[in-house]
PDB file of C-alpha atoms in Angstrom:
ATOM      1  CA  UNK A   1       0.000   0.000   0.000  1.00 39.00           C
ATOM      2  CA  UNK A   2       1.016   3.274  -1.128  1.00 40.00           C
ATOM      3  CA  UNK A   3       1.051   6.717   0.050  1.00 42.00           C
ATOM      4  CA  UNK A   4      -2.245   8.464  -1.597  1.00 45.00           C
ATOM      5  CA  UNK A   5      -1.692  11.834  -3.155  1.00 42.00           C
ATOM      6  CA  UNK A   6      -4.832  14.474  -1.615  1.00 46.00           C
ATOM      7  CA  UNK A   7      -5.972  17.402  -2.896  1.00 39.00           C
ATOM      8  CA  UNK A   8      -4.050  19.814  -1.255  1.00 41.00           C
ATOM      9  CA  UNK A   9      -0.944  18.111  -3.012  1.00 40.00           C
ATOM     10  CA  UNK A  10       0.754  16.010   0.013  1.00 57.00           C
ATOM     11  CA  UNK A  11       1.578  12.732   1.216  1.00 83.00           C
ATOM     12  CA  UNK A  12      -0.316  10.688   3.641  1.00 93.00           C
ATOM     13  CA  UNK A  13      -0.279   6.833   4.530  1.00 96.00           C
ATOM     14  CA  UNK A  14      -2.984   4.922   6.554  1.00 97.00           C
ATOM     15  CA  UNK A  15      -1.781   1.845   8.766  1.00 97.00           C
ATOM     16  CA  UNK A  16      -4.865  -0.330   8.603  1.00 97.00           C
ATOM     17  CA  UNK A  17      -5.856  -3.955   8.776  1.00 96.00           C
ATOM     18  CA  UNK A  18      -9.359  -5.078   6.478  1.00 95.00           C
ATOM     19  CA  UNK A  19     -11.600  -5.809   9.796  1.00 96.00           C
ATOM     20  CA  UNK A  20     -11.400  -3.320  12.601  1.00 97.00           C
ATOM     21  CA  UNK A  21     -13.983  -1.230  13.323  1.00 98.00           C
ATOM     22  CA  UNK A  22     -11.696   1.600  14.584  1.00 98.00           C
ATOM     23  CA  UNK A  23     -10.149   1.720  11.163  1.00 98.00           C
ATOM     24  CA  UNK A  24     -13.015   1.646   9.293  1.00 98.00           C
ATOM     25  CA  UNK A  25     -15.194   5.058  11.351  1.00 98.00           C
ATOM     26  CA  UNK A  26     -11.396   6.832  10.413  1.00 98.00           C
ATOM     27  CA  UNK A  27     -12.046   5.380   6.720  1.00 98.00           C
ATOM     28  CA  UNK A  28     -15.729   6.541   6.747  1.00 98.00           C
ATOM     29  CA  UNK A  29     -14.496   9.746   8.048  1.00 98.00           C
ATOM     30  CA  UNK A  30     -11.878  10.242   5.263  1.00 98.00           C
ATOM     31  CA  UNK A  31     -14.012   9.684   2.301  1.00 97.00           C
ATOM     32  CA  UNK A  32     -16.744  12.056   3.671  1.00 96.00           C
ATOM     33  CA  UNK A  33     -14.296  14.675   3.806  1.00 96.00           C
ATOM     34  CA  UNK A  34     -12.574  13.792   0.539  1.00 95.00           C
ATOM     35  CA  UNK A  35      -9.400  12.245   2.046  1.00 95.00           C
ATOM     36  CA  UNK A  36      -9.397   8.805   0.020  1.00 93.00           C
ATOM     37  CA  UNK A  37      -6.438   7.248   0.563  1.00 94.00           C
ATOM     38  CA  UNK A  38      -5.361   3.745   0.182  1.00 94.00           C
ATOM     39  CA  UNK A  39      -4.959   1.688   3.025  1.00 96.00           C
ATOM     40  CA  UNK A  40      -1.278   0.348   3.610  1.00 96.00           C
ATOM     41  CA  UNK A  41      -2.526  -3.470   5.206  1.00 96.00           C
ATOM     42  CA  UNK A  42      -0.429  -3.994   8.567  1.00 95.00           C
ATOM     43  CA  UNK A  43      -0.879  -7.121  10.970  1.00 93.00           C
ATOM     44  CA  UNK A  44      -0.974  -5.952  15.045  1.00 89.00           C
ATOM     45  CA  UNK A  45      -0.381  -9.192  16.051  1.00 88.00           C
ATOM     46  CA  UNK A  46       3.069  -9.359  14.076  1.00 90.00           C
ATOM     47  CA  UNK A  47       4.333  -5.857  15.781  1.00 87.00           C
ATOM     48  CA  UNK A  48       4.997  -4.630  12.335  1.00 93.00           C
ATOM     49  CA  UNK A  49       7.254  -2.108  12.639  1.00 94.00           C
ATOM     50  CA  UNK A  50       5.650   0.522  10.651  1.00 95.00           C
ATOM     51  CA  UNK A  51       2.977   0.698  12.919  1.00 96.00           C
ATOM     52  CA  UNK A  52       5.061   0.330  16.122  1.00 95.00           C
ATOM     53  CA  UNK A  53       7.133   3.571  14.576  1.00 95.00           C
ATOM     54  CA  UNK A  54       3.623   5.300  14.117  1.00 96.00           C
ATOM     55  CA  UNK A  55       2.136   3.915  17.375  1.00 96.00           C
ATOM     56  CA  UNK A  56       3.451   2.973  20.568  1.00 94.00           C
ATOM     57  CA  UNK A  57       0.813   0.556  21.189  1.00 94.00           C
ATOM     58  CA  UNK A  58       0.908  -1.141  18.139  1.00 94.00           C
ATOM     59  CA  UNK A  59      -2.805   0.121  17.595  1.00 95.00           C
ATOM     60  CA  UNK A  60      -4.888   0.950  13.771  1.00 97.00           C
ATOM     61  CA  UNK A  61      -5.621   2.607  12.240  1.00 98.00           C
ATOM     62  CA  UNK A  62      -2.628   5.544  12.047  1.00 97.00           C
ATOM     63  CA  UNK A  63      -2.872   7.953   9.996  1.00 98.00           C
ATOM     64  CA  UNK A  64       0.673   9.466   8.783  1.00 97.00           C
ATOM     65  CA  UNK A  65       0.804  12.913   7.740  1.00 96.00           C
ATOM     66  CA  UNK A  66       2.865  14.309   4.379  1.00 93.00           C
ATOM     67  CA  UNK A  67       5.355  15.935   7.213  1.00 93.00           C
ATOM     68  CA  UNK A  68       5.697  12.761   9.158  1.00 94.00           C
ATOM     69  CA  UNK A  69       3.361  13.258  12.167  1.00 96.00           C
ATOM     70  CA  UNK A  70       1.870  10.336  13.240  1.00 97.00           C
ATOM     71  CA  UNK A  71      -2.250  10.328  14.027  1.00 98.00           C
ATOM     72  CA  UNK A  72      -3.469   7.841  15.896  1.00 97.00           C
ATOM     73  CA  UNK A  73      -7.353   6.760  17.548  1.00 97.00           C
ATOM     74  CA  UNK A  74      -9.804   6.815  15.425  1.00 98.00           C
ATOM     75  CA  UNK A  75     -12.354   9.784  17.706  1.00 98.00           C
ATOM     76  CA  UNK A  76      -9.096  11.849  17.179  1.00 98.00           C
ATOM     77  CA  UNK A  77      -8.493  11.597  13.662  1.00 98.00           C
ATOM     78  CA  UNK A  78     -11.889  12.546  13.217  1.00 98.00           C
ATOM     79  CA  UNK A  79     -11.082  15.318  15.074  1.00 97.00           C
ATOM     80  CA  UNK A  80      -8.268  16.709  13.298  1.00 98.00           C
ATOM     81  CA  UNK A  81     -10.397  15.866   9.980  1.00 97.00           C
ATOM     82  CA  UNK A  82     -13.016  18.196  11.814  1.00 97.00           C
ATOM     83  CA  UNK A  83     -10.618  20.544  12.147  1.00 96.00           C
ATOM     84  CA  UNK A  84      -8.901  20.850   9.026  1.00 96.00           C
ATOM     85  CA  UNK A  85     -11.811  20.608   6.460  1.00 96.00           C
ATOM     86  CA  UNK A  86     -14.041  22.148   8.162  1.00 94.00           C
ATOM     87  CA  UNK A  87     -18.027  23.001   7.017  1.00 90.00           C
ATOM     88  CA  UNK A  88     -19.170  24.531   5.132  1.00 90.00           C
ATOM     89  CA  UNK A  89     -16.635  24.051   2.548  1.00 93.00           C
ATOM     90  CA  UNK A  90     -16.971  19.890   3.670  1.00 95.00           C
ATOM     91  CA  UNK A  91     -19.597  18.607   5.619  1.00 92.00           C
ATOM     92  CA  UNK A  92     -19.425  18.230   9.012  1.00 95.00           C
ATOM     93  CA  UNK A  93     -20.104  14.988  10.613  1.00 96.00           C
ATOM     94  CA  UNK A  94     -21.066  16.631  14.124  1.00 95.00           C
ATOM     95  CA  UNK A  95     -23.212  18.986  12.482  1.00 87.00           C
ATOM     96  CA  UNK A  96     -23.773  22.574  13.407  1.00 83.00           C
ATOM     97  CA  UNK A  97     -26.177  22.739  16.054  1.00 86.00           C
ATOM     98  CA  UNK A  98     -24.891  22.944  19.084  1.00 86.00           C
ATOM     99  CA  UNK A  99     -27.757  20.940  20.597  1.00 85.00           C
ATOM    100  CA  UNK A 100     -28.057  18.142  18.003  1.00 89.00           C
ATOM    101  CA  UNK A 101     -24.321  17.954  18.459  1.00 94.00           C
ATOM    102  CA  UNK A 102     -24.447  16.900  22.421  1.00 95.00           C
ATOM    103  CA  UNK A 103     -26.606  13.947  21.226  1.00 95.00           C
ATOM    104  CA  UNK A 104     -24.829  12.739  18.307  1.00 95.00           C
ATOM    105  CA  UNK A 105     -21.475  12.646  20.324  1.00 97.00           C
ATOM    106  CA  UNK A 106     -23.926  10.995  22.653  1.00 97.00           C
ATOM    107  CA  UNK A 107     -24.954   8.032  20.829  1.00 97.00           C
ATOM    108  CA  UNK A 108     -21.583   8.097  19.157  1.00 98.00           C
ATOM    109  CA  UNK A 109     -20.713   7.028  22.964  1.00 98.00           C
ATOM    110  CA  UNK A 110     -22.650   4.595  23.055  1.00 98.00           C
ATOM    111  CA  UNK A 111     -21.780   2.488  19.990  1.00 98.00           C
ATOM    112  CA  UNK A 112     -18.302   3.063  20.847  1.00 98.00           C
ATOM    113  CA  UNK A 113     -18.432   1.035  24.124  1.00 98.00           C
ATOM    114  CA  UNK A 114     -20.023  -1.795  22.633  1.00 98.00           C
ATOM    115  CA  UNK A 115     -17.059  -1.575  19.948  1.00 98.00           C
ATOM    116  CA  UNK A 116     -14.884  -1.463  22.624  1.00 98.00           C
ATOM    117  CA  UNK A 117     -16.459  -4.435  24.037  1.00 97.00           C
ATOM    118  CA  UNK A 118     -16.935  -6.654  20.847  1.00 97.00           C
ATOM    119  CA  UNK A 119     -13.216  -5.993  19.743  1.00 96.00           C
ATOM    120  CA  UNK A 120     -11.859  -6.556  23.360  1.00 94.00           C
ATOM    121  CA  UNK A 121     -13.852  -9.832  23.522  1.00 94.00           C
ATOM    122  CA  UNK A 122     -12.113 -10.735  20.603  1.00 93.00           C
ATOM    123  CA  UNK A 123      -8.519  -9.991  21.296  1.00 91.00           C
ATOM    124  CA  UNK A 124      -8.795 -11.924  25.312  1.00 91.00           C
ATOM    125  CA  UNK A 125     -10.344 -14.775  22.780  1.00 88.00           C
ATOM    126  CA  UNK A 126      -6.993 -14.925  20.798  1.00 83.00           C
ATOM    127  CA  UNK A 127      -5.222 -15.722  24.580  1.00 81.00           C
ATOM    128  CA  UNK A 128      -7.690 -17.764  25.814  1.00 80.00           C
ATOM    129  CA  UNK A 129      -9.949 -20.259  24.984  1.00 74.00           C
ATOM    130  CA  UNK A 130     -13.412 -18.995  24.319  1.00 69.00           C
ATOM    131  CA  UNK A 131     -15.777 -20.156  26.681  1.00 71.00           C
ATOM    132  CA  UNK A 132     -12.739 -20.169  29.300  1.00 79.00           C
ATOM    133  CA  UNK A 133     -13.782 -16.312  28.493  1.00 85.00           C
ATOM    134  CA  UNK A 134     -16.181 -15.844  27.584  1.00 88.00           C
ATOM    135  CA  UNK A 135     -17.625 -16.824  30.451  1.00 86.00           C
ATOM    136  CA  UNK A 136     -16.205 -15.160  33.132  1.00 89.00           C
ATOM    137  CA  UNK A 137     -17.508 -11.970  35.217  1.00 93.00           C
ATOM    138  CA  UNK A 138     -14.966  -9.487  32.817  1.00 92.00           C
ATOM    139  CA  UNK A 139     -16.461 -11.576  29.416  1.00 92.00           C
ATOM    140  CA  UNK A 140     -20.216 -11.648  30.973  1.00 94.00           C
ATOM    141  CA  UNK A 141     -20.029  -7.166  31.286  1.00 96.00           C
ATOM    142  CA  UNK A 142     -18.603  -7.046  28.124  1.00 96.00           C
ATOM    143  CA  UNK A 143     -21.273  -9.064  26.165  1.00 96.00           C
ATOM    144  CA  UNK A 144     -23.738  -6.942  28.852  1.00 97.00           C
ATOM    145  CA  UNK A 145     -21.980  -3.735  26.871  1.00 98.00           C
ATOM    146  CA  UNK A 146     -22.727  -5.095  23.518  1.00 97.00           C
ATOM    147  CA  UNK A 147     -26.127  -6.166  24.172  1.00 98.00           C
ATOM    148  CA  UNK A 148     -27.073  -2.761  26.091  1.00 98.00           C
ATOM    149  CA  UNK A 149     -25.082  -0.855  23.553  1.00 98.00           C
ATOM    150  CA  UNK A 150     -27.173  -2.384  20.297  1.00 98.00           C
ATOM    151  CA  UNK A 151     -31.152  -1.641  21.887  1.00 97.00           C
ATOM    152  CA  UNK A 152     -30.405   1.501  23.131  1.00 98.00           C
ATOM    153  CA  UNK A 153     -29.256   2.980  19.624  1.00 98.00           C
ATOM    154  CA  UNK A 154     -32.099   0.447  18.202  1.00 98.00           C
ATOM    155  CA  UNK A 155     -34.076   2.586  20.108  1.00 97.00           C
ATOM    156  CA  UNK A 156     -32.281   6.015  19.091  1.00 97.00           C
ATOM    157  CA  UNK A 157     -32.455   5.100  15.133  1.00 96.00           C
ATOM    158  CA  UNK A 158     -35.290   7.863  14.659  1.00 94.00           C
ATOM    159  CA  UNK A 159     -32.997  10.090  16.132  1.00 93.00           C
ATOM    160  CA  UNK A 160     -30.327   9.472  13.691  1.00 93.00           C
ATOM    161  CA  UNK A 161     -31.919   9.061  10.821  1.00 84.00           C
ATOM    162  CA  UNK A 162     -32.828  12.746   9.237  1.00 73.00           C
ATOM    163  CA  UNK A 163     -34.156  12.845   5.307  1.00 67.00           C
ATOM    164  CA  UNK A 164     -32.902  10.668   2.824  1.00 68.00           C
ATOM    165  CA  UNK A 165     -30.259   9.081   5.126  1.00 68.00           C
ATOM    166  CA  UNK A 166     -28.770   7.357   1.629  1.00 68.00           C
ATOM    167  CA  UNK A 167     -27.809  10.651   0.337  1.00 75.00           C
ATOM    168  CA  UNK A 168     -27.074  12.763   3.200  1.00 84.00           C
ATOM    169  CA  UNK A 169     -23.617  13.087   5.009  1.00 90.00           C
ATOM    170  CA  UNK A 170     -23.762  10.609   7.873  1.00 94.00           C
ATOM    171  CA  UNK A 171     -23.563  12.076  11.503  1.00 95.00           C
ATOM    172  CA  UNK A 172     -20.516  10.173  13.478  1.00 97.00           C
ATOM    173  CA  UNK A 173     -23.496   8.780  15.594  1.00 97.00           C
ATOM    174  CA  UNK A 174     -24.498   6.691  12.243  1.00 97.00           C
ATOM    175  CA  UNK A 175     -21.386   6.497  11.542  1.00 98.00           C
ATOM    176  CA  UNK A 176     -20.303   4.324  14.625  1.00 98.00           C
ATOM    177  CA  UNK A 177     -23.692   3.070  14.818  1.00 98.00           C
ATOM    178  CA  UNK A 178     -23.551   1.347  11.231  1.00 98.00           C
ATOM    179  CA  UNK A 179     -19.667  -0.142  12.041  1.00 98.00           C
ATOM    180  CA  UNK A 180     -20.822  -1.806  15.065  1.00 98.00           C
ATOM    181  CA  UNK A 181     -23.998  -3.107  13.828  1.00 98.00           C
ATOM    182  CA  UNK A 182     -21.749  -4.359  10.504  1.00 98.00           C
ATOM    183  CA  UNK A 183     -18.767  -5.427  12.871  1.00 98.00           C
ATOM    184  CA  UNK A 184     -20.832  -7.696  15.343  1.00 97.00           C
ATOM    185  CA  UNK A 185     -22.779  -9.579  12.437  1.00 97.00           C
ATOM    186  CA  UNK A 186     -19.250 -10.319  11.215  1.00 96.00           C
ATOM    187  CA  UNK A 187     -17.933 -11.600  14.565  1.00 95.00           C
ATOM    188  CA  UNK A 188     -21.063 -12.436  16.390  1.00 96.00           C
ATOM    189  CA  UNK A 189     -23.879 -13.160  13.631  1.00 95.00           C
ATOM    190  CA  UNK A 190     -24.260 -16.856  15.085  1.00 94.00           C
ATOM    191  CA  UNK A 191     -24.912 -16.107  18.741  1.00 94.00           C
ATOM    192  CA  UNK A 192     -27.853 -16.214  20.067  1.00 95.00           C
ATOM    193  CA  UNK A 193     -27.112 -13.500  22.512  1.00 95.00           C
ATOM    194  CA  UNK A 194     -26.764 -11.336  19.895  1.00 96.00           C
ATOM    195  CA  UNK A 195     -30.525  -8.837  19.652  1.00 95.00           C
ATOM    196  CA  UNK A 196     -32.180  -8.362  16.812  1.00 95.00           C
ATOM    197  CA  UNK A 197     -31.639  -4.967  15.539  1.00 97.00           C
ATOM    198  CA  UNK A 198     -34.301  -4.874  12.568  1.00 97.00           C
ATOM    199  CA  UNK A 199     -33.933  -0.370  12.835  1.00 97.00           C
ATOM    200  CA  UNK A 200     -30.155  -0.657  12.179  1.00 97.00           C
ATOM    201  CA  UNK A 201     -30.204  -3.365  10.201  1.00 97.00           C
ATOM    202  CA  UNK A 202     -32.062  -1.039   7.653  1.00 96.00           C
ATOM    203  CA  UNK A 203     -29.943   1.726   8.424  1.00 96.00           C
ATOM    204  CA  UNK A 204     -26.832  -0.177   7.563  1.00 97.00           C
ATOM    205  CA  UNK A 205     -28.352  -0.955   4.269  1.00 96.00           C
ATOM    206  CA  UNK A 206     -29.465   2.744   3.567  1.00 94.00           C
ATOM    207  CA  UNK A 207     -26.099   4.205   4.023  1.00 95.00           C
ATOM    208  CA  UNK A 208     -24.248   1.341   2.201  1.00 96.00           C
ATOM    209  CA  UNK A 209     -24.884   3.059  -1.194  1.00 95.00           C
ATOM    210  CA  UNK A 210     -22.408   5.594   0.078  1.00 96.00           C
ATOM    211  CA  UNK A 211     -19.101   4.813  -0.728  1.00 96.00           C
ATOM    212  CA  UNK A 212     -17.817   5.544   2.146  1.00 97.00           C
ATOM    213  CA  UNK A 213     -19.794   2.895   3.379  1.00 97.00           C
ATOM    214  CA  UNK A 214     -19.342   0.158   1.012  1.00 97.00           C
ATOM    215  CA  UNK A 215     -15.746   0.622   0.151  1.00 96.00           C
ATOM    216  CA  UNK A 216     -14.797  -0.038   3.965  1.00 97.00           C
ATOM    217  CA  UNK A 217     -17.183  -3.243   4.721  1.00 97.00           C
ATOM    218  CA  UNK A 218     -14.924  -5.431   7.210  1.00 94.00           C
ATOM    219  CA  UNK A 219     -13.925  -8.766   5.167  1.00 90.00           C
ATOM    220  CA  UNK A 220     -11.816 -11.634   7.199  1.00 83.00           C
ATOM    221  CA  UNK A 221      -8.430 -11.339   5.575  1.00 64.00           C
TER     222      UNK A 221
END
């Protein structure tokens, strides 16, 4: 994987792997604000040491600046994205309203602790057996997390879903919404656990005509 050439004529590289859900909200992110870049494909597990020069905890996605500066988390590249292509000359994925803005970041919360939760679950399964895990008091809260995360945005969908949600720029509340709804069918699709989630199920499908979207769907590499 390449550096990618961006419009304002420099050099960035993104450390990524093909199914983490943090890389994929900083992908989202990037295409909505007209950063496409080409993913350079790095392994965690084999302490590349690209990534380890990029992050010191071996973490994706990092994004790499044309001047070298390392940007790492995927809330704060969104951030700097925020910052630097700014509305209204790109669309914002907070929006503008102060208001609306507390409870986007709100539900963007929400989905992001039951991301935390379904990726933690499993990196402790890669160490340990499953059910050895799974099972325990730490695995137990965690699938709590992902269960509690999933009906309360089921519950919040009419809140996130404004107009044609298809052809609108996607608040980061959908935006992590749609990557853990997408992540856990991927990982978790079998379990019975697992609710049924009929709201974002049909707002996953809505926004995949987006590229942003349906470039970034996690595949098992």
């Amino acid at each position: 994987g390449r550096a990618a050439r961006i419009t304002d004529g420099g050099l960035v590289q993104l450390l990524a792997n093909t199914t983490s859900p943090f890389v994929r909200i900083a992908r989202i992110a990037m295409i909505e604000k007209g950063l496409v870049v080409e993913p350079t494909i790095v392994d965690p597990w084999a302490d590349d040491a690209r990534l380890r020069a990029a992050n010191v905890a071996t973490r994706v996605p990092a994004l790499i600046l044309d001047d070298g500066t390392p940007l790492t988390e995927s809330l704060l590249i969104v951030q700097w994205l925020e910052a630097t292509r700014p509305a209204p000359q790109w669309p914002s994925l907070l929006g503008d309203d102060p208001q609306r803005m507390a409870g986007v970041l709100s539900r963007a919360g929400v989905a992001m602790g039951a991301i935390e939760a379904s990726v933690h679950t499993i990196i402790t399964r890669k160490v340990t057996a499953p059910v050895l895990f799974d099972e325990t008091p730490v695995g137990l809260r965690r699938r709590r997390t992902m269960v509690e995360g999933m009906a309360r945005l089921e519950a919040a969908v009419a809140e996130m879903v404004t107009g044609d949600t298809g052809q609108k720029t996607p608040g980061l509340d959908v935006v992590c919404a749609v990557v853990l709804y997408d992540y856990q069918q991927m990982r978790f699709g079998d379990q019975p656990w697992l609710p049924a989630t009929p709201g974002l199920a049909q707002l996953a499908q809505a926004v995949r005509v987006r590229p942003s979207f349906s470039q970034t769907l996690p595949r098992m590499s």
